[in-house]
Short mmCIF file of C-alpha atoms in Angstrom, two decimals:
data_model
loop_
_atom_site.label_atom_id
_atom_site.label_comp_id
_atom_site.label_asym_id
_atom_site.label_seq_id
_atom_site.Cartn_x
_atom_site.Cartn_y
_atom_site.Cartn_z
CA UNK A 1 43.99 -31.17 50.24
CA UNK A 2 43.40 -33.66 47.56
CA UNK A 3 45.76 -34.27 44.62
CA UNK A 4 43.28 -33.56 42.29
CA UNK A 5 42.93 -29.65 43.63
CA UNK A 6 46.82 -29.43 43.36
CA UNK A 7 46.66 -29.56 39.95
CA UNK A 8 46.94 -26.59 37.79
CA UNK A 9 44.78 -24.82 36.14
CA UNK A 10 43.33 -26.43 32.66
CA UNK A 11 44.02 -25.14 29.57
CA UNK A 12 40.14 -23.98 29.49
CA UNK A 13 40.86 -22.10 32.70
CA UNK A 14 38.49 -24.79 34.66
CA UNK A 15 39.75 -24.64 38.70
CA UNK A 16 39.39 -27.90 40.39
CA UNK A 17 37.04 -26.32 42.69
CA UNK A 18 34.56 -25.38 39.48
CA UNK A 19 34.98 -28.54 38.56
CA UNK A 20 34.13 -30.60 41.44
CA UNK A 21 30.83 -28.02 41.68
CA UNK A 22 29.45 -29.06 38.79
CA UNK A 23 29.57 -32.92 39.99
CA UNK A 24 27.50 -31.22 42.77
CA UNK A 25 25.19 -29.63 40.66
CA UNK A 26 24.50 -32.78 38.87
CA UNK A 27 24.35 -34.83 41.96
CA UNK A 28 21.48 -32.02 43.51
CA UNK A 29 20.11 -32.39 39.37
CA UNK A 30 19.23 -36.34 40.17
CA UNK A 31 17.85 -35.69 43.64
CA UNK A 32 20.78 -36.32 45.74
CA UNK A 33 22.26 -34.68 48.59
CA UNK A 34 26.04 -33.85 47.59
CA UNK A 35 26.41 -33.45 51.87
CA UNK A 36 25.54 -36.77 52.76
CA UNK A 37 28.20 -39.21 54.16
CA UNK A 38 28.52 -41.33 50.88
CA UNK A 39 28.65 -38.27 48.77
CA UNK A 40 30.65 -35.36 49.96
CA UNK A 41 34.06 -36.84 48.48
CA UNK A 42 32.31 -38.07 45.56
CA UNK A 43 32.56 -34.87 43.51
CA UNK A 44 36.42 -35.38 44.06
CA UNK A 45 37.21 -38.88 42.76
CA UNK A 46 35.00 -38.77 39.93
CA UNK A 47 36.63 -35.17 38.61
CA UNK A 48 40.27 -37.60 39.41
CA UNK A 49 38.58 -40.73 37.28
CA UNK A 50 37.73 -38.32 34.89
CA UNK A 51 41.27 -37.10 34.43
CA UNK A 52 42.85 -40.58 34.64
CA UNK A 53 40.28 -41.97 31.53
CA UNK A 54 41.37 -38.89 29.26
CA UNK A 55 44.82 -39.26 30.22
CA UNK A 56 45.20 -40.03 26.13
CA UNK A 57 45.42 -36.07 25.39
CA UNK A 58 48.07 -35.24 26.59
CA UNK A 59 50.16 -38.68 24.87
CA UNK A 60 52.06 -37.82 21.62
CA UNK A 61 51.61 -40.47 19.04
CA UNK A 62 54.66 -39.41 16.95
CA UNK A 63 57.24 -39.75 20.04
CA UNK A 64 55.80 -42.84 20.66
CA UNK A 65 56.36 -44.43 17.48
CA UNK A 66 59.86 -42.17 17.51
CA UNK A 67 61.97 -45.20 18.28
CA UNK A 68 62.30 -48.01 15.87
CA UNK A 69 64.53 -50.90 15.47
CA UNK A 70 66.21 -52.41 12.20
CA UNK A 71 64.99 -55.93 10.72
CA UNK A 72 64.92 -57.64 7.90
CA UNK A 73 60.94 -58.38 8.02
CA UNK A 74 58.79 -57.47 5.51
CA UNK A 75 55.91 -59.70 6.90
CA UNK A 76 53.05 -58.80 8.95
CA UNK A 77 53.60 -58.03 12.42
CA UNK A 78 50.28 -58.37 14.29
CA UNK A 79 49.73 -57.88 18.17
CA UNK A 80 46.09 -58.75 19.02
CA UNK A 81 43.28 -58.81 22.09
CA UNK A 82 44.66 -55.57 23.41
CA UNK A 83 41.96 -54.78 26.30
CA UNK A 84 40.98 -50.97 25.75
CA UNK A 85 38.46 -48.83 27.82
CA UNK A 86 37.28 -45.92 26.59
CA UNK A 87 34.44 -43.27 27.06
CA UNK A 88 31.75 -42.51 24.82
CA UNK A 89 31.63 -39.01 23.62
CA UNK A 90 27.50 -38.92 23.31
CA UNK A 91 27.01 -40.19 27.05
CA UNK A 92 30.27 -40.10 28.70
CA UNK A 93 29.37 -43.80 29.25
CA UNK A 94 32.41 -46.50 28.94
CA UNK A 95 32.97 -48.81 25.98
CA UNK A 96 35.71 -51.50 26.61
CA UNK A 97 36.70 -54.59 24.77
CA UNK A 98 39.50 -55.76 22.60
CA UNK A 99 41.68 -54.30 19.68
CA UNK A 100 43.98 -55.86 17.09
CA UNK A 101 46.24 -53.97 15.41
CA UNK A 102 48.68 -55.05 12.50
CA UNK A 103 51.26 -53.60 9.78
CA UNK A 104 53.21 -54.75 7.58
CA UNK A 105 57.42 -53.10 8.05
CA UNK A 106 58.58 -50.99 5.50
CA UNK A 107 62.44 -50.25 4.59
CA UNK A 108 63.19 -52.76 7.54
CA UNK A 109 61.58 -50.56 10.20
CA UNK A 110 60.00 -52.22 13.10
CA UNK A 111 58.55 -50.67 16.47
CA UNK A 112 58.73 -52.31 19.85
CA UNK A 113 55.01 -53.92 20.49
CA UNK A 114 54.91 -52.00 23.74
CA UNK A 115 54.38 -49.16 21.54
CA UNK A 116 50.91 -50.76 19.68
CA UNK A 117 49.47 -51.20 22.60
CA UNK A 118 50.16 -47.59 24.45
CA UNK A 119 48.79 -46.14 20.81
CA UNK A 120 45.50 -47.61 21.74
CA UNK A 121 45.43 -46.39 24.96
CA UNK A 122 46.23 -42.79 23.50
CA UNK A 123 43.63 -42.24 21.92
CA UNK A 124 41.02 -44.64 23.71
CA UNK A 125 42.01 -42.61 26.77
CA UNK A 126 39.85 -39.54 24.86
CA UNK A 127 36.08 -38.79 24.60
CA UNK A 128 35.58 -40.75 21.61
CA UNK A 129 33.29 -43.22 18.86
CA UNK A 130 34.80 -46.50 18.38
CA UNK A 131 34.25 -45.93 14.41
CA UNK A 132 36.46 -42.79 14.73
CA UNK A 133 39.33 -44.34 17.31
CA UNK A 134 39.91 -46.87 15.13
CA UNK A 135 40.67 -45.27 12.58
CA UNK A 136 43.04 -42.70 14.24
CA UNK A 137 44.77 -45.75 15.48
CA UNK A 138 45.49 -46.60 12.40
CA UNK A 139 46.36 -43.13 10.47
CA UNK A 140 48.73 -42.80 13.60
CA UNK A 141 50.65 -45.66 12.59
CA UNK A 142 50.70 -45.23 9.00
CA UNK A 143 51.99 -41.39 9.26
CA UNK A 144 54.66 -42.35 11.59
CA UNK A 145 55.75 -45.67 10.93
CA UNK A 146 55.29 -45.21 7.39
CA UNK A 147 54.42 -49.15 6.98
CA UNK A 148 53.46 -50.69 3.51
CA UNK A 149 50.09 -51.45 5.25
CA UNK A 150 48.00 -50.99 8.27
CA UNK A 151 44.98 -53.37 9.44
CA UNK A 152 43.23 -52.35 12.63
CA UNK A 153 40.04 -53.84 14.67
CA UNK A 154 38.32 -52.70 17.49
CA UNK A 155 35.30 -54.94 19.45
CA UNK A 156 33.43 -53.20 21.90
CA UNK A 157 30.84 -54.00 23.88
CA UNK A 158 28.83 -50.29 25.24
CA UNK A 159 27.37 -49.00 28.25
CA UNK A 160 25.70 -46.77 26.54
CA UNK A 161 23.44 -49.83 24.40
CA UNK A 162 23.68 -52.30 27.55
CA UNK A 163 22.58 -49.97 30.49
CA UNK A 164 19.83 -47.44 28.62
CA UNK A 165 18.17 -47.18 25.43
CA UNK A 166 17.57 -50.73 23.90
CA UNK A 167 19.67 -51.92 27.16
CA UNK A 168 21.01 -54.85 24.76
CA UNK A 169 23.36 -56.71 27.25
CA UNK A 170 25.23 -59.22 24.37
CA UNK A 171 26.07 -56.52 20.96
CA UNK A 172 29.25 -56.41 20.47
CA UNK A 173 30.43 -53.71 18.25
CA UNK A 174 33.16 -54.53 15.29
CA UNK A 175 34.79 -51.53 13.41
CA UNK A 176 38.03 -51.73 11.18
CA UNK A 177 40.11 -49.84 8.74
CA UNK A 178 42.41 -50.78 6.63
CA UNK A 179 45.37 -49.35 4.92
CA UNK A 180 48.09 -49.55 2.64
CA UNK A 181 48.42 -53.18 1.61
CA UNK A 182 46.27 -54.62 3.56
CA UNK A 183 43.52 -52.57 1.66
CA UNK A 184 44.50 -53.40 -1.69
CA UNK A 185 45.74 -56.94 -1.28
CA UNK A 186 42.42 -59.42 -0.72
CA UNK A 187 45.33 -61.95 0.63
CA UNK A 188 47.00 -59.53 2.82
CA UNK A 189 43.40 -59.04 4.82
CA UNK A 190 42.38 -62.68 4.85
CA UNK A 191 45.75 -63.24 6.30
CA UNK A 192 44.98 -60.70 9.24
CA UNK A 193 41.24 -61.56 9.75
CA UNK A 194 42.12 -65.41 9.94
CA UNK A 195 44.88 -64.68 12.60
CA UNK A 196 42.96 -62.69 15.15
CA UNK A 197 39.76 -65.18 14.54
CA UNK A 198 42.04 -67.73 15.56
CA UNK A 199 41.74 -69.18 19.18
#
């Protein structure tokens, strides 16, 4: 039996086996033969892909921004080109690209920059809009890190443009927010824009 059917029930009481019909049903929806050599496990390892590309709901941002270190900085810390994947909530097409993500320390409170990086994957790993990811990116490190600022930036490039509708190979898609300081101080945003525009 596969791992995937050893799993437990979901919290919207959907079995594996339910599941892994419905792949079937869509399979028989675009003409396909769910029985045929190349297909019959199919129904399985998407329903596991599936699980493994929403992994981000069951993350907690708050323990993983628990742990902090003392320092003495009260300059910018910035980790940038973090490669994200994600999956579009209107086509349950992928989205992937690159994320930058910046704060400023408050009361000499830093956070290991492990822990930037697995915030993006918590909530990339969702159903999701880039517009609305980054800005829970960003709320999730302000409410838990409490920093004097916050500057995040997501570029994404979108199955969902590339492969269907306009089918635009090259758009790249650039959303930000920005908080705290870096919202209110003109010199505090240059500082971050010029640094991740940097080669």
């Amino acid at each position: 039996m596969s791992p995937f059917f050893k799993k437990a029930v979901s919290s919207n009481n959907v079995t594996a086996q339910e599941a892994t019909d419905a792949v079937r049903t869509l399979l028989r929806y675009i003409g396909e033969n769910p029985n045929r050599e190349g297909l019959i496990e199919t129904p399985d390892r998407y329903c596991r892909a599936l699980l493994e590309l929403t992994e981000g709901y069951s993350a907690n941002p708050e323990e993983i921004l628990s742990t902090t270190f003392e320092s003495q900085s009260d300059e910018m810390v910035l980790l940038k080109d973090i490669e994200f994947t994600s999956t579009c909530e209107h086509h349950l097409l992928s989205f992937s690209g690159k994320a930058h993500v910046a704060y400023i320390p408050s009361e000499g409170r830093i956070v290991g920059l492990s822990k930037l990086a697995r915030i993006v994957d918590t909530f990339s790993q969702r159903l999701q809009v880039q517009e609305r990811l980054t800005q829970q990116v960003a709320e999730a490190i302000q409410t838990h890190l409490k920093p004097q600022g916050v500057a995040v930036v997501f570029e994404g490039m979108h199955s969902c443009m590339c492969v269907r509708g306009v089918r635009k190979q090259s758009a790249k898609m650039v959303t930000s927010t920005m908080l705290g300081l870096f919202r209110e101080s003109p010199a505090s945003r240059n500082e971050f824009m010029s640094f991740i525009t940097r080669n």
